[in-house]
Amino acid sequence: MEPFRGVFTQQEAIPEQAVDAAIEVLRSGRLHRYNTLGEELGAASELEQVFARYQGAKYCLACASGGYAMSIALRAAGVRPGDAVLTNSFTLAPVPGAIAAVGAKPVFVEVTEDLVLDLADLETKISESGAKMLLLSSMRGHLCDMEALTGLLEAKNVILLEDCAHTMGASWSGRLSGSFGLAGCFSTQTYKHLNSGEGGLLTSDDSQFMARAIMLSGSYMLYERHGAAPPAEVFKTIRLETPNMSGRMDNLRAAILLPQLTALDDSIRRWNERYHLIAERLSNVPNVRMPHRPDEEAYVGSSIQFRIPGISKTQAIRFVADNKALGVELKWFGDENPVAFTSNHHSWQYVDPQDLPKTDEVLSGLFDMRIPLSFTLDDCEHIARILSHTAYQNMGSGAT
Ligand SMILES: *Cc1c(COP(=O)(O)O)cnc(C)c1O
């Protein structure tokens, strides 16, 4: 088997148009978002307008990171220190981190074999914890049944905040991820769907919520210069009651993001071409289980997940090593030792330990691979051949 030589962390270059826009901002010297001349809008404000339009949201705030967007969203939504906040047991570290940032306590909800929130367990945990807030993480781009979820949350009076780090551009029954709850939180960190190195976007239709979020982000008394903000009168008391927790986006990053946003739908098409090719090949390997993706879900295949049920620890370690030797970089979520970007609840020891047998079972046989757009379709064929080959050699009990 010929080894694969591509680099799994290599994203595409920033488009020339974005490079030109960045140079223009650099030449102007006006990098701070409120450093504008006369009627000039500034790139950060323009990005807010364009992204609000893309999401079909009334308001948008550009800020420092996805994790920051989540933490100010929690605070602006009224979470207080000591409150319980429900979230997915399978997610990335910045999600429980954002809950910890406001002094609240994550309550983990089990995930299903299809990697989405387990709604039956959610109902139980709502009753047990009395939590009034769910920070839903559509981890690795998997959307749960959003209609069933919002129905349940409404009945139980629980507020929904959406972590859309992997679902920017994805939708459920034609409705965009991030538009189901009080707010949508997005990341423009290098490994997400738009790349400004670091960055976050927060959207909402709620004027009070957004006014608080804008003040929190560090707008001083310059909130009227925002691109997609509520009218000035909404800030009347909020502006004096809300602390400044500096985490603004600057014009340089916003300038890089604007042309990428125009190209997002085309990027999604290219991600899905690559995803479908690999998923199709893997679904023919007898011991591999692909998560079921319902017809209502329009996802963005920027990464791929699959399970080998019953695979032992030794086999899983060997499977990852065999792939690595052939140039294919897999992440195994069942690893006891936290590596790189941690996503196993056992690694977050600042949170009270919680029993999540179903999640642990799923994670023990769960593998993940990034699909950067720098890979061609031929590259994806090559990767799929390697994965199929190594999976055959490392059969879990599901293969018998
Ligand atoms: C990346 C990520 C975030 C936020 O990331 P930042 O690095 O803070 O921008 C949030 N949730 C998930 C699931 C992520 O993968």
XYZ file of C-alpha atoms and ligand atoms in Angstrom:
415
model
C 0.000 0.000 0.000
C 1.403 3.359 -1.139
C 1.516 5.829 1.825
C -0.467 9.070 1.590
C 1.690 12.194 1.715
C -0.858 14.992 2.238
C -0.973 17.108 5.391
C -4.199 16.844 7.410
C -3.759 20.223 9.072
C -3.110 22.069 5.797
C -6.030 24.326 4.872
C -6.323 26.093 1.549
C -4.468 29.370 1.082
C -6.378 32.537 1.937
C -7.937 33.725 -1.359
C -6.073 36.514 -3.193
C -9.027 38.849 -2.813
C -8.807 38.432 0.969
C -5.037 38.995 0.881
C -5.622 42.254 -1.041
C -8.301 43.336 1.444
C -5.960 42.559 4.348
C -3.160 44.598 2.775
C -5.535 47.506 2.330
C -6.424 47.438 6.047
C -2.735 47.184 6.964
C -1.870 50.138 4.726
C -4.658 52.196 6.305
C -3.324 51.502 9.807
C -6.939 51.390 11.023
C -7.014 47.869 12.439
C -9.117 48.535 15.529
C -12.801 48.130 14.717
C -13.764 51.596 16.022
C -10.892 53.312 14.237
C -12.927 54.482 11.262
C -12.870 57.667 9.200
C -16.060 59.703 8.794
C -18.864 57.524 7.502
C -16.573 54.558 6.865
C -18.226 51.338 8.067
C -15.094 49.283 8.813
C -14.617 45.620 7.924
C -15.748 44.243 11.321
C -19.103 46.011 11.033
C -19.456 45.028 7.390
C -18.815 41.389 8.312
C -21.573 41.606 10.938
C -24.015 42.863 8.310
C -23.081 40.232 5.752
C -23.102 37.331 8.207
C -26.434 38.418 9.738
C -27.857 38.368 6.212
C -26.334 34.938 5.498
C -27.843 33.529 8.707
C -31.166 35.330 8.294
C -30.575 36.803 11.770
C -31.481 40.318 12.882
C -28.246 40.880 14.773
C -24.653 39.745 14.618
C -21.561 40.426 16.710
C -18.015 39.713 15.524
C -15.678 38.800 18.386
C -12.403 37.188 19.376
C -13.162 33.445 19.167
C -15.906 30.847 19.112
C -15.255 30.036 22.752
C -15.540 33.712 23.643
C -18.822 34.010 21.692
C -20.233 31.108 23.758
C -19.145 32.524 27.101
C -20.622 35.976 26.486
C -23.765 34.349 25.054
C -24.209 32.407 28.307
C -23.731 35.550 30.357
C -25.979 37.696 28.136
C -28.649 34.988 28.345
C -28.664 35.332 32.130
C -26.514 32.450 33.380
C -25.165 33.182 36.874
C -22.289 31.599 38.811
C -23.290 28.211 40.181
C -26.081 27.659 37.626
C -26.317 24.289 35.890
C -25.916 24.428 32.100
C -26.728 21.390 29.975
C -24.413 20.465 27.141
C -23.295 17.523 25.010
C -21.057 14.952 26.676
C -19.208 14.645 23.357
C -17.879 18.042 22.331
C -14.664 20.032 22.181
C -12.968 21.501 25.282
C -13.984 25.171 24.639
C -17.642 24.234 25.242
C -17.380 23.127 28.904
C -14.693 25.833 29.112
C -17.182 28.559 28.147
C -19.581 27.293 30.828
C -16.762 27.324 33.392
C -15.821 30.863 32.271
C -19.125 32.202 33.631
C -18.742 30.173 36.840
C -21.541 27.790 35.852
C -21.559 23.982 36.036
C -21.696 21.804 32.932
C -24.276 18.998 33.089
C -23.393 16.504 30.385
C -26.095 14.867 28.282
C -25.430 11.512 26.608
C -24.903 11.245 22.857
C -26.295 8.562 20.577
C -24.424 6.209 18.249
C -25.175 8.773 15.534
C -23.197 11.340 17.575
C -26.114 13.625 18.382
C -27.664 14.690 21.676
C -29.763 11.918 23.238
C -33.139 13.619 23.691
C -34.419 11.051 26.216
C -31.376 11.644 28.411
C -31.804 15.391 27.906
C -35.306 15.170 29.351
C -34.011 13.241 32.374
C -31.144 15.678 32.948
C -33.464 18.694 32.689
C -35.584 17.245 35.516
C -32.621 16.150 37.636
C -30.573 19.351 37.322
C -33.293 21.988 37.054
C -31.090 23.654 34.414
C -32.717 26.441 32.423
C -30.152 26.549 29.620
C -28.819 24.165 26.984
C -25.604 24.944 25.136
C -26.131 22.527 22.266
C -22.925 21.511 20.557
C -23.463 20.150 17.075
C -20.131 18.437 17.453
C -18.360 17.397 14.240
C -21.329 18.779 12.303
C -23.980 16.279 13.442
C -27.392 17.864 13.956
C -29.942 16.217 16.231
C -33.647 16.312 15.322
C -33.952 20.069 15.751
C -37.757 20.099 15.655
C -38.028 17.464 18.389
C -35.363 19.302 20.392
C -36.983 22.737 20.220
C -40.383 21.191 21.030
C -38.960 19.544 24.152
C -37.104 22.683 25.265
C -40.184 24.843 24.831
C -42.276 22.440 26.882
C -39.636 22.471 29.645
C -38.876 26.206 29.479
C -35.221 25.688 28.694
C -33.344 28.302 26.647
C -31.299 27.075 23.669
C -27.883 28.420 22.680
C -26.253 26.743 19.684
C -22.552 26.002 19.271
C -22.218 25.978 15.485
C -18.429 25.653 15.234
C -18.863 22.703 12.842
C -22.266 23.575 11.393
C -21.747 26.970 9.798
C -23.745 26.564 6.564
C -25.502 23.369 7.687
C -29.269 23.145 8.067
C -32.134 21.019 9.359
C -35.275 20.890 7.189
C -34.002 23.916 5.293
C -33.420 26.025 8.396
C -29.832 27.068 9.149
C -28.036 25.750 12.210
C -27.734 28.662 14.631
C -31.247 29.964 13.937
C -33.179 27.589 16.229
C -32.422 29.071 19.634
C -31.788 32.385 21.342
C -28.352 32.587 19.720
C -25.907 30.884 17.372
C -22.158 30.826 18.173
C -19.653 30.379 15.353
C -15.894 30.087 15.135
C -13.596 31.358 12.378
C -10.561 29.607 13.797
C -8.304 28.049 11.140
C -9.821 24.550 11.320
C -13.450 25.648 10.920
C -15.428 26.701 7.837
C -13.943 30.189 7.544
C -10.332 30.930 8.415
C -9.094 34.100 10.102
C -6.700 32.327 12.449
C -8.950 33.148 15.395
C -12.392 34.704 15.477
C -16.005 34.281 16.510
C -19.474 35.333 15.357
C -22.596 35.493 17.484
C -26.085 35.847 15.981
C -29.506 36.439 17.524
C -32.917 37.995 16.886
C -33.237 39.149 20.504
C -32.401 42.855 20.904
C -31.809 42.851 24.696
C -29.607 39.770 24.487
C -27.560 41.242 21.645
C -27.198 44.637 23.343
C -25.759 42.871 26.417
C -23.443 40.746 24.248
C -22.152 43.815 22.387
C -21.410 45.632 25.671
C -19.725 42.518 27.047
C -17.540 42.237 23.943
C -15.941 45.572 24.811
C -17.825 48.128 22.728
C -17.345 50.968 25.250
C -20.009 53.553 24.277
C -19.354 52.967 20.581
C -22.080 50.344 20.077
C -23.837 52.551 17.518
C -20.951 51.859 15.143
C -21.784 48.159 14.969
C -22.969 46.746 11.664
C -25.923 44.621 12.783
C -26.858 45.884 16.254
C -30.163 46.767 17.934
C -31.177 50.467 17.937
C -29.460 52.797 20.451
C -32.483 52.988 22.800
C -32.130 49.269 23.610
C -28.728 50.080 25.178
C -30.104 52.810 27.444
C -29.711 50.960 30.765
C -27.805 47.912 29.477
C -24.776 50.065 28.575
C -24.238 51.019 32.218
C -25.143 47.697 33.802
C -22.967 45.455 31.631
C -19.246 44.880 32.261
C -16.718 45.284 29.455
C -14.998 41.941 28.857
C -12.823 42.915 25.905
C -12.939 40.350 23.139
C -13.506 42.329 19.946
C -12.725 41.303 16.405
C -10.411 43.626 14.492
C -10.750 44.922 10.930
C -7.857 42.823 9.677
C -9.482 39.496 10.460
C -12.877 40.721 9.298
C -11.357 41.786 5.977
C -9.935 38.277 5.512
C -13.314 36.702 6.288
C -15.555 38.748 3.977
C -14.406 37.200 0.657
C -14.379 33.728 2.253
C -17.994 34.119 3.296
C -18.963 34.795 -0.322
C -17.299 31.504 -1.258
C -18.740 29.478 1.663
C -21.462 27.669 -0.255
C -18.938 26.570 -2.861
C -16.567 25.358 -0.123
C -19.437 23.344 1.368
C -20.099 21.703 -2.002
C -16.428 20.734 -2.274
C -16.284 19.422 1.311
C -19.321 17.267 0.697
C -17.900 15.814 -2.540
C -14.892 14.655 -0.539
C -16.964 13.461 2.413
C -19.363 11.462 0.225
C -16.538 9.730 -1.570
C -14.838 8.569 1.647
C -18.148 7.755 3.406
C -19.281 5.645 0.448
C -16.059 3.601 0.471
C -16.098 3.166 4.254
C -19.728 2.057 4.333
C -18.640 -1.026 2.364
C -16.219 -2.137 5.075
C -18.088 -4.755 7.150
C -16.891 -3.752 10.643
C -17.230 0.005 10.087
C -20.424 1.863 11.086
C -21.111 5.251 9.563
C -23.380 7.525 11.608
C -26.872 7.702 10.123
C -27.516 11.094 8.547
C -31.253 11.852 8.281
C -32.775 13.376 5.132
C -33.629 16.572 7.055
C -29.941 17.186 7.750
C -27.894 19.190 5.224
C -24.423 18.865 6.700
C -20.944 20.184 5.925
C -18.498 17.289 5.535
C -15.415 19.133 6.750
C -14.519 16.075 8.827
C -15.652 12.455 8.911
C -16.479 10.146 11.821
C -16.987 6.405 11.904
C -17.213 3.682 14.547
C -15.709 0.241 14.843
C -18.017 -1.213 17.497
C -16.360 -3.633 19.889
C -12.816 -2.634 18.939
C -10.502 -3.193 21.930
C -8.113 -0.544 23.265
C -5.131 -2.423 21.900
C -6.750 -2.773 18.495
C -7.771 0.912 18.445
C -4.228 2.021 19.272
C -2.883 -0.259 16.535
C -5.505 0.933 14.045
C -4.468 4.588 14.600
C -0.771 3.619 14.385
C -1.257 1.584 11.173
C -2.981 4.539 9.567
C -0.332 6.929 10.758
C 2.369 4.717 9.226
C 0.503 5.041 5.923
C 0.155 8.821 6.302
C -3.494 8.924 7.442
C -4.099 10.970 10.574
C -6.963 9.668 12.682
C -8.174 10.809 16.029
C -9.520 8.178 18.406
C -11.993 9.676 20.889
C -11.717 6.717 23.259
C -8.100 7.477 24.145
C -7.571 7.768 27.928
C -4.648 10.057 27.419
C -5.871 13.467 26.177
C -4.054 14.324 22.934
C -4.225 17.464 20.788
C -7.773 18.919 20.791
C -9.448 17.146 23.752
C -13.024 15.985 23.333
C -13.512 13.328 26.009
C -15.385 14.421 29.149
C -12.954 12.465 31.373
C -10.210 14.996 30.507
C -12.121 17.968 31.961
C -11.393 17.493 35.639
C -12.546 20.966 36.689
C -16.066 19.620 36.085
C -17.713 17.306 38.647
C -17.241 13.758 37.276
C -20.397 12.402 35.657
C -21.507 8.932 34.671
C -22.032 8.710 30.932
C -21.967 4.999 30.064
C -23.617 5.407 26.680
C -21.218 8.151 25.573
C -18.210 6.183 26.859
C -19.316 3.174 24.836
C -19.713 5.278 21.675
C -16.383 7.090 22.159
C -14.482 3.840 22.783
C -14.901 2.878 19.131
C -15.132 6.319 17.522
C -12.617 7.641 14.993
C -12.390 11.015 13.330
C -10.543 12.461 10.394
C -10.264 15.993 9.067
C -10.991 16.587 5.396
C -9.116 19.759 4.430
C -10.072 21.281 1.080
C -6.406 21.150 0.128
C -7.027 17.406 -0.585
C -8.120 16.447 -4.094
C -10.740 13.789 -4.852
C -7.861 11.465 -5.831
C -6.323 12.082 -2.413
C -9.647 11.093 -0.846
C -9.745 7.867 -2.913
C -6.250 7.090 -1.701
C -7.153 7.778 1.954
C -10.304 5.637 1.655
C -8.229 2.715 0.308
C -5.852 2.977 3.253
C -8.692 3.212 5.793
C -10.526 0.226 4.331
C -7.319 -1.808 4.333
C -6.383 -0.980 7.943
C -9.969 -1.433 9.175
C -10.035 -4.984 7.770
C -6.837 -5.704 9.658
C -8.132 -4.340 12.966
C -11.566 -5.887 13.186
C -13.728 -5.119 16.200
C -16.237 -7.670 17.506
C -18.767 -6.210 15.042
C -16.971 -8.087 12.278
C -17.688 -11.608 13.448
C -13.503 24.941 17.699
C -14.701 24.724 18.467
C -15.307 25.740 19.220
C -14.776 27.141 19.393
O -13.520 27.317 19.020
P -12.541 28.564 19.179
O -11.230 27.949 18.993
O -12.764 29.129 20.546
O -12.912 29.541 18.118
C -16.482 25.443 19.851
N -17.048 24.245 19.761
C -16.508 23.240 19.062
C -17.218 21.933 18.996
C -15.309 23.446 18.401
O -14.756 22.430 17.722
